[in-house]
XYZ file of C-alpha atoms in Angstrom:
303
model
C 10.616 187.235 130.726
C 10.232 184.556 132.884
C 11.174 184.175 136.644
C 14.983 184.129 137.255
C 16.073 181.674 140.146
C 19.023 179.506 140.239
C 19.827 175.698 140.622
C 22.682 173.260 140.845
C 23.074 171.174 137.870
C 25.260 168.837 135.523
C 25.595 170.675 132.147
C 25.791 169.027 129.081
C 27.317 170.696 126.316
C 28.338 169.563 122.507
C 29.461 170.534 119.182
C 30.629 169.113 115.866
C 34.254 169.055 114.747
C 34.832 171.056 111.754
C 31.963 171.593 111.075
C 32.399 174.287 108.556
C 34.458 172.024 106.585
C 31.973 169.496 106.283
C 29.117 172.156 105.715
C 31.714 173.993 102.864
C 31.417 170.421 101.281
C 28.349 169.264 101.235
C 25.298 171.962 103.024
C 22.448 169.565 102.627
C 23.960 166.275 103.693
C 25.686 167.677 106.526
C 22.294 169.276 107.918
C 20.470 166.102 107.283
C 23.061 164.254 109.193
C 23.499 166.599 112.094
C 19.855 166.319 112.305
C 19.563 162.522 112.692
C 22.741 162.703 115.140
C 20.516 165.500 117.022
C 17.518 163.162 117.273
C 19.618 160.279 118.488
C 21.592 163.015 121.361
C 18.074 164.169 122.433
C 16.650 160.913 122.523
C 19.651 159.620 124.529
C 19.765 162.778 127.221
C 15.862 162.021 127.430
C 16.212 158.316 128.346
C 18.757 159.135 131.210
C 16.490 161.690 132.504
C 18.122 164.898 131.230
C 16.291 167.665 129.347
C 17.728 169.497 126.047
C 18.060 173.131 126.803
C 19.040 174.750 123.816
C 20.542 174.395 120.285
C 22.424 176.787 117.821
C 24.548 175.875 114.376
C 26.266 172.353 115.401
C 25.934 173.161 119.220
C 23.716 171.332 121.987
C 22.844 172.219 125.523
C 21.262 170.044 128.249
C 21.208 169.648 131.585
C 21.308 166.742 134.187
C 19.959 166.698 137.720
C 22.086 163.200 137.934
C 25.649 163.867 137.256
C 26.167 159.806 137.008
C 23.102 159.776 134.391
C 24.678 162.486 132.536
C 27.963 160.873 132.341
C 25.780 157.620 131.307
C 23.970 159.786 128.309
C 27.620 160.968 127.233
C 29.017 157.712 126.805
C 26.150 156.271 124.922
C 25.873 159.042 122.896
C 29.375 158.776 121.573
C 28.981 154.611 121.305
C 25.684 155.554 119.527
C 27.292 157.900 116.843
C 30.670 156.046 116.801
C 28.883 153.026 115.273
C 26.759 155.258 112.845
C 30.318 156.755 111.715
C 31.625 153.315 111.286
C 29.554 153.137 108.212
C 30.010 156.834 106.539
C 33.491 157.622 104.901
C 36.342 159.188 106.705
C 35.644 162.672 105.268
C 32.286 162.480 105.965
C 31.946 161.500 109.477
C 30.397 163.664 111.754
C 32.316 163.503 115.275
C 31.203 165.404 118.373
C 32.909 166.810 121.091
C 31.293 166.628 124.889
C 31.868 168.532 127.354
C 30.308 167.845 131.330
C 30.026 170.091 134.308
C 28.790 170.102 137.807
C 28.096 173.781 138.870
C 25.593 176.274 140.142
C 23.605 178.124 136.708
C 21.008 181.068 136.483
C 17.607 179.630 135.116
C 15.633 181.536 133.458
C 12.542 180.343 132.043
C 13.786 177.235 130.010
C 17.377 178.846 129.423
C 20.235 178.527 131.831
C 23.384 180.890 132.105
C 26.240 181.823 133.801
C 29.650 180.085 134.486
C 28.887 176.674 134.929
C 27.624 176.728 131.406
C 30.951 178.545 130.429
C 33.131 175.586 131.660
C 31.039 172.797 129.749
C 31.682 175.091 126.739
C 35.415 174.818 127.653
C 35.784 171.571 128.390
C 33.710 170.772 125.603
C 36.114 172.530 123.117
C 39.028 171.077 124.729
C 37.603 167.174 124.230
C 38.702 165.001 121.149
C 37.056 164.746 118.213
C 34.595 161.838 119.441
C 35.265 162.403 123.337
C 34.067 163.139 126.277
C 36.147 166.174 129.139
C 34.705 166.682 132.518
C 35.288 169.067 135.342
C 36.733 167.562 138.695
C 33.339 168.523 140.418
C 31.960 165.684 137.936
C 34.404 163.542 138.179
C 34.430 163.553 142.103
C 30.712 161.981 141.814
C 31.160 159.374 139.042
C 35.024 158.041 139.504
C 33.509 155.102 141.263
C 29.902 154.275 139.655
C 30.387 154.377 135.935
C 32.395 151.444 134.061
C 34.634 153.952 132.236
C 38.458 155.087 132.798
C 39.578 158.350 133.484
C 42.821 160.407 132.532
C 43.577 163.540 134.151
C 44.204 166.227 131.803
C 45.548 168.954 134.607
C 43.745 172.435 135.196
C 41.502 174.338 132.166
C 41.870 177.951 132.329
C 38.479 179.625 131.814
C 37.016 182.985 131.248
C 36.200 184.742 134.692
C 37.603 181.916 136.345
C 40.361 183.046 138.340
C 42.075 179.644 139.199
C 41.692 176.813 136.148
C 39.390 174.125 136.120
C 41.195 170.946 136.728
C 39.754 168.361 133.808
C 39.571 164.805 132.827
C 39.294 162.683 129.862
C 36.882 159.795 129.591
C 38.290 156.826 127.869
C 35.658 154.998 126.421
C 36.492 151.040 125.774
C 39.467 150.833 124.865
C 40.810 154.696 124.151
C 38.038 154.964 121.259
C 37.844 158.423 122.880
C 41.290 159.075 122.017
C 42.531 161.048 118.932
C 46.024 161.203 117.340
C 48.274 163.381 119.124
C 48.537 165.988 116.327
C 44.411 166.091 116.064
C 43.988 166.276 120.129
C 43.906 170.313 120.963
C 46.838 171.160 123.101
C 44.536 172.300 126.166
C 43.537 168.476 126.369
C 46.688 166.779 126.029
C 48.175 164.994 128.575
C 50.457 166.260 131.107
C 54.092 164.806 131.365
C 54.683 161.318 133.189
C 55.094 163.172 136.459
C 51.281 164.460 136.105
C 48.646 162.872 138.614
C 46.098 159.912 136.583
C 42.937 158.632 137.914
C 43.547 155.752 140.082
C 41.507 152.771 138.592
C 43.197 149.789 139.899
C 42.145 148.801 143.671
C 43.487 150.860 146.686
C 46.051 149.711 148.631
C 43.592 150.338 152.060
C 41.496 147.828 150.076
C 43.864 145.401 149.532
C 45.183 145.547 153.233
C 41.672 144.879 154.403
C 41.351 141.761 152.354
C 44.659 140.529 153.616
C 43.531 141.587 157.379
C 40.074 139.532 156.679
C 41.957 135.926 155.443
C 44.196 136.411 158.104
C 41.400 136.490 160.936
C 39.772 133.630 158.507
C 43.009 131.728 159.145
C 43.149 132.274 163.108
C 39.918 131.035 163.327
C 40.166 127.635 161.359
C 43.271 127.322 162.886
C 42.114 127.538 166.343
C 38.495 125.397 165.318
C 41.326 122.410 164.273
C 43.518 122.489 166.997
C 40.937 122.676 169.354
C 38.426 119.924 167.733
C 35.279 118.659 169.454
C 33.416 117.361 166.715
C 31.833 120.446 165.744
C 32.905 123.071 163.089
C 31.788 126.581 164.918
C 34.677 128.612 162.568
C 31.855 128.495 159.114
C 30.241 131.215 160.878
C 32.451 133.794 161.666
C 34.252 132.882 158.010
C 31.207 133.080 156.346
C 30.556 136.772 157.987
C 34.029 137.598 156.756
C 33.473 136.587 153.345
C 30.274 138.872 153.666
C 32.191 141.961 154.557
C 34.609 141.506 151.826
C 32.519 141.251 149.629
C 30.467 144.486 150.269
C 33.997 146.462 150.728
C 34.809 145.114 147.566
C 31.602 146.450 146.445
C 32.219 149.719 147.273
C 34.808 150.351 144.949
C 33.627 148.470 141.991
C 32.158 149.967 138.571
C 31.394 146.558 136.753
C 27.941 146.368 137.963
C 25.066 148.831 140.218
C 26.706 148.553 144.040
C 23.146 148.372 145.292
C 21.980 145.342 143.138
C 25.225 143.786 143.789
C 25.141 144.117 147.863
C 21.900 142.529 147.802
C 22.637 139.502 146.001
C 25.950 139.535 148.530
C 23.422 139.470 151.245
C 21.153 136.836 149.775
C 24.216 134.678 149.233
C 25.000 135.098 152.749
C 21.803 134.522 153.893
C 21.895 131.352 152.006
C 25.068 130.345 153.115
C 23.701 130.439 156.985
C 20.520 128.369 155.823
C 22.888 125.785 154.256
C 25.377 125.884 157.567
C 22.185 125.499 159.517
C 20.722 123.036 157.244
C 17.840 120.650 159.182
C 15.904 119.464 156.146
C 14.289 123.059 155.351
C 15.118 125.688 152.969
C 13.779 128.622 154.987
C 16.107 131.529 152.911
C 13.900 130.693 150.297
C 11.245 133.510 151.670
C 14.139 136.277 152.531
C 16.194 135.832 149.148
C 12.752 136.177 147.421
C 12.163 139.086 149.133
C 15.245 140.319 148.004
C 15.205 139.164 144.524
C 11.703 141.801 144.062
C 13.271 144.482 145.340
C 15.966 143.954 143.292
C 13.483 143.084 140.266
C 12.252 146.542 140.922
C 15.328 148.642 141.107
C 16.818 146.604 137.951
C 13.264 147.567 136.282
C 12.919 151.560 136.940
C 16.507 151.718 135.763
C 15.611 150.187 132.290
C-alpha cells in the first residue's frame, strides 16, 4: 500500500457511448479502435501536462493540476476524435463522453478516490455523446481564458452529495458538442428559458468604462482645440486612455493568452509615445525588443 495523503485537483474522466452495442457488433474492431482513440486521449492529457490515472472497459481517468489545461486537453480531445469519426460510418463511430471537476481527492499511490472523482463520473455520464460537462468549481476558473462557450445545465444531483452540483455544457465551435434532443440524457438538458446561461457577450461595467474613457478622450481634445497654442498636449493623455482600454478589454477576452496580448498593448503604447516624441530616433526599438523575448518565451514553453 502506498502512502495515503490528499491533494486538490482537476479530474478528468471519460467513457464511450454505447459501448456494448458497438462491442456486441464487432469485439475486435471496437477494441482496436478504442485503443487508437486511447493513445490519442493519453497523448493529448500528456501534452497539456496532465497524467492518466487509470483505465477500465471504455473508461479513462486523469488528473490536471491546471484546470484551464485540462479544459484545453478536453476540447482537443473531442476535435481530435471528431475528425477521426468524420471518416468511419455512422454506426461505427466511437463518441466519448467527458466529464471535468475541480475538487479535493484521496491519493493513494498512483490512484485517486473519493468524491471529487464521483462528480467527474457524473458529469461525465450526463455529457453528450461527443461532449464535454463541467462542475461550477471548473467553470469559475476557465469562463474567461478558454475560447469556448458555455451553457448552464442547472444543478447535478450526486451520490453523498447533499446539495447538487450545479453543471455546464461546453459548446465546442459551433454546438458540435451538441446532440439531438432525444439522444441528450435528461440530466443534461437544458433548463427552461427562465434558467440562468453563461454570459459570453461583454459586461455592461465593461461597456460603461469604454464609454467613460471616449468621453474623457473627448473633454480633452475638446479643451486642447479651444484652447490652441500651437501645441497638441491632448495625444498623451488619449494615448494613455487607449492603453487602459485596451488592457480592460483584455481582461475579459478569450480570443487570444491575456498575458501575450497586454504586452504587445504595452509595446504599442510604448511605441506610440516614441512616435509622439519623435526627434529623429527610434529609441522603443530596445524596450519593444525586450518585450517581444519575453513574449517569444512565454509563446514557446506553451507550445
Amino acid at each position: 500500500m502506498g502512502e495515503t495523503r490528499r491533494k486538490l485537483t482537476t479530474i478528468f474522466c471519460a467513457d464511450v457511448q454505447d459501448y456494448t452495442r458497438l462491442m456486441g457488433a464487432d469485439e475486435e474492431g471496437t477494441l482496436a479502435t478504442l485503443k487508437r482513440c486511447r493513445e490519442a486521449m493519453g497523448r493529448l492529457i500528456e501534452s497539456h501536462g496532465g497524467r492518466v490515472v487509470n483505465t477500465w472497459g471504455d473508461g479513462l481517468i486523469a488528473d490536471f493540476p491546471s484546470v484551464v489545461e485540462a479544459v484545453r486537453a478536453a476540447v482537443d480531445t473531442q476535435n481530435e476524435l471528431a475528425g477521426f469519426n468524420a471518416r468511419r460510418p455512422d454506426d461505427g463511430r466511437m463518441l466519448f463522453r467527458i466529464g471535468l471537476n475541480l475538487g479535493d481527492v484521496i491519493v493513494e499511490g498512483d490512484d485517486i478516490y473519493g468524491d471529487g472523482v464521483n462528480i467527474a463520473a457524473r458529469l461525465q455520464a450526463s455529457a453528450a455523446p461527443g461532449g464535454i460537462v463541467i462542475s461550477s468549481t471548473v467553470y469559475d476558473q476557465v469562463r474567461n481564458k478558454v475560447a469556448v462557450g458555455f451553457e448552464f445545465l442547472g444543478p447535478l444531483m450526486v451520490k453523498n452529495v447533499e446539495e447538487g452540483v450545479p453543471s455546464y455544457a461546453v459548446r465546442i465551435g459551433d454546438g458540435s458538442d451538441e446532440a439531438p434532443s432525444a439522444e441528450r440524457p435528461a440530466a443534461a438538458r437544458p433548463l427552461p428559458a427562465a434558467a440562468v446561461t453563461a454570459e459570453t457577450s461583454p459586461a455592461p461595467g465593461g461597456r460603461r468604462l469604454y464609454a467613460v474613457l471616449g468621453v474623457i478622450a473627448a473633454v480633452l481634445i475638446g479643451i486642447n482645440l479651444l484652447s490652441w497654442q500651437g501645441v497638441f498636449w491632448a495625444r498623451f493623455p488619449v494615448l494613455a486612455l487607449a492603453v487602459v482600454a485596451a488592457l480592460a478589454w483584455n481582461r475579459g477576452q478569450t480570443l487570444f493568452d491575456r498575458k501575450l496580448a497586454a504586452l504587445v498593448i504595452v509595446a504599442l503604447g510604448i511605441i506610440g509615445i516614441n512616435l509622439f516624441t519623435w526627434e529623429g530616433r527610434f529609441w522603443a526599438v530596445w524596450p519593444v525588443l525586450g518585450l517581444a523575448a519575453v513574449l517569444g518565451l512565454r509563446w514557446s514553453m506553451r507550445r
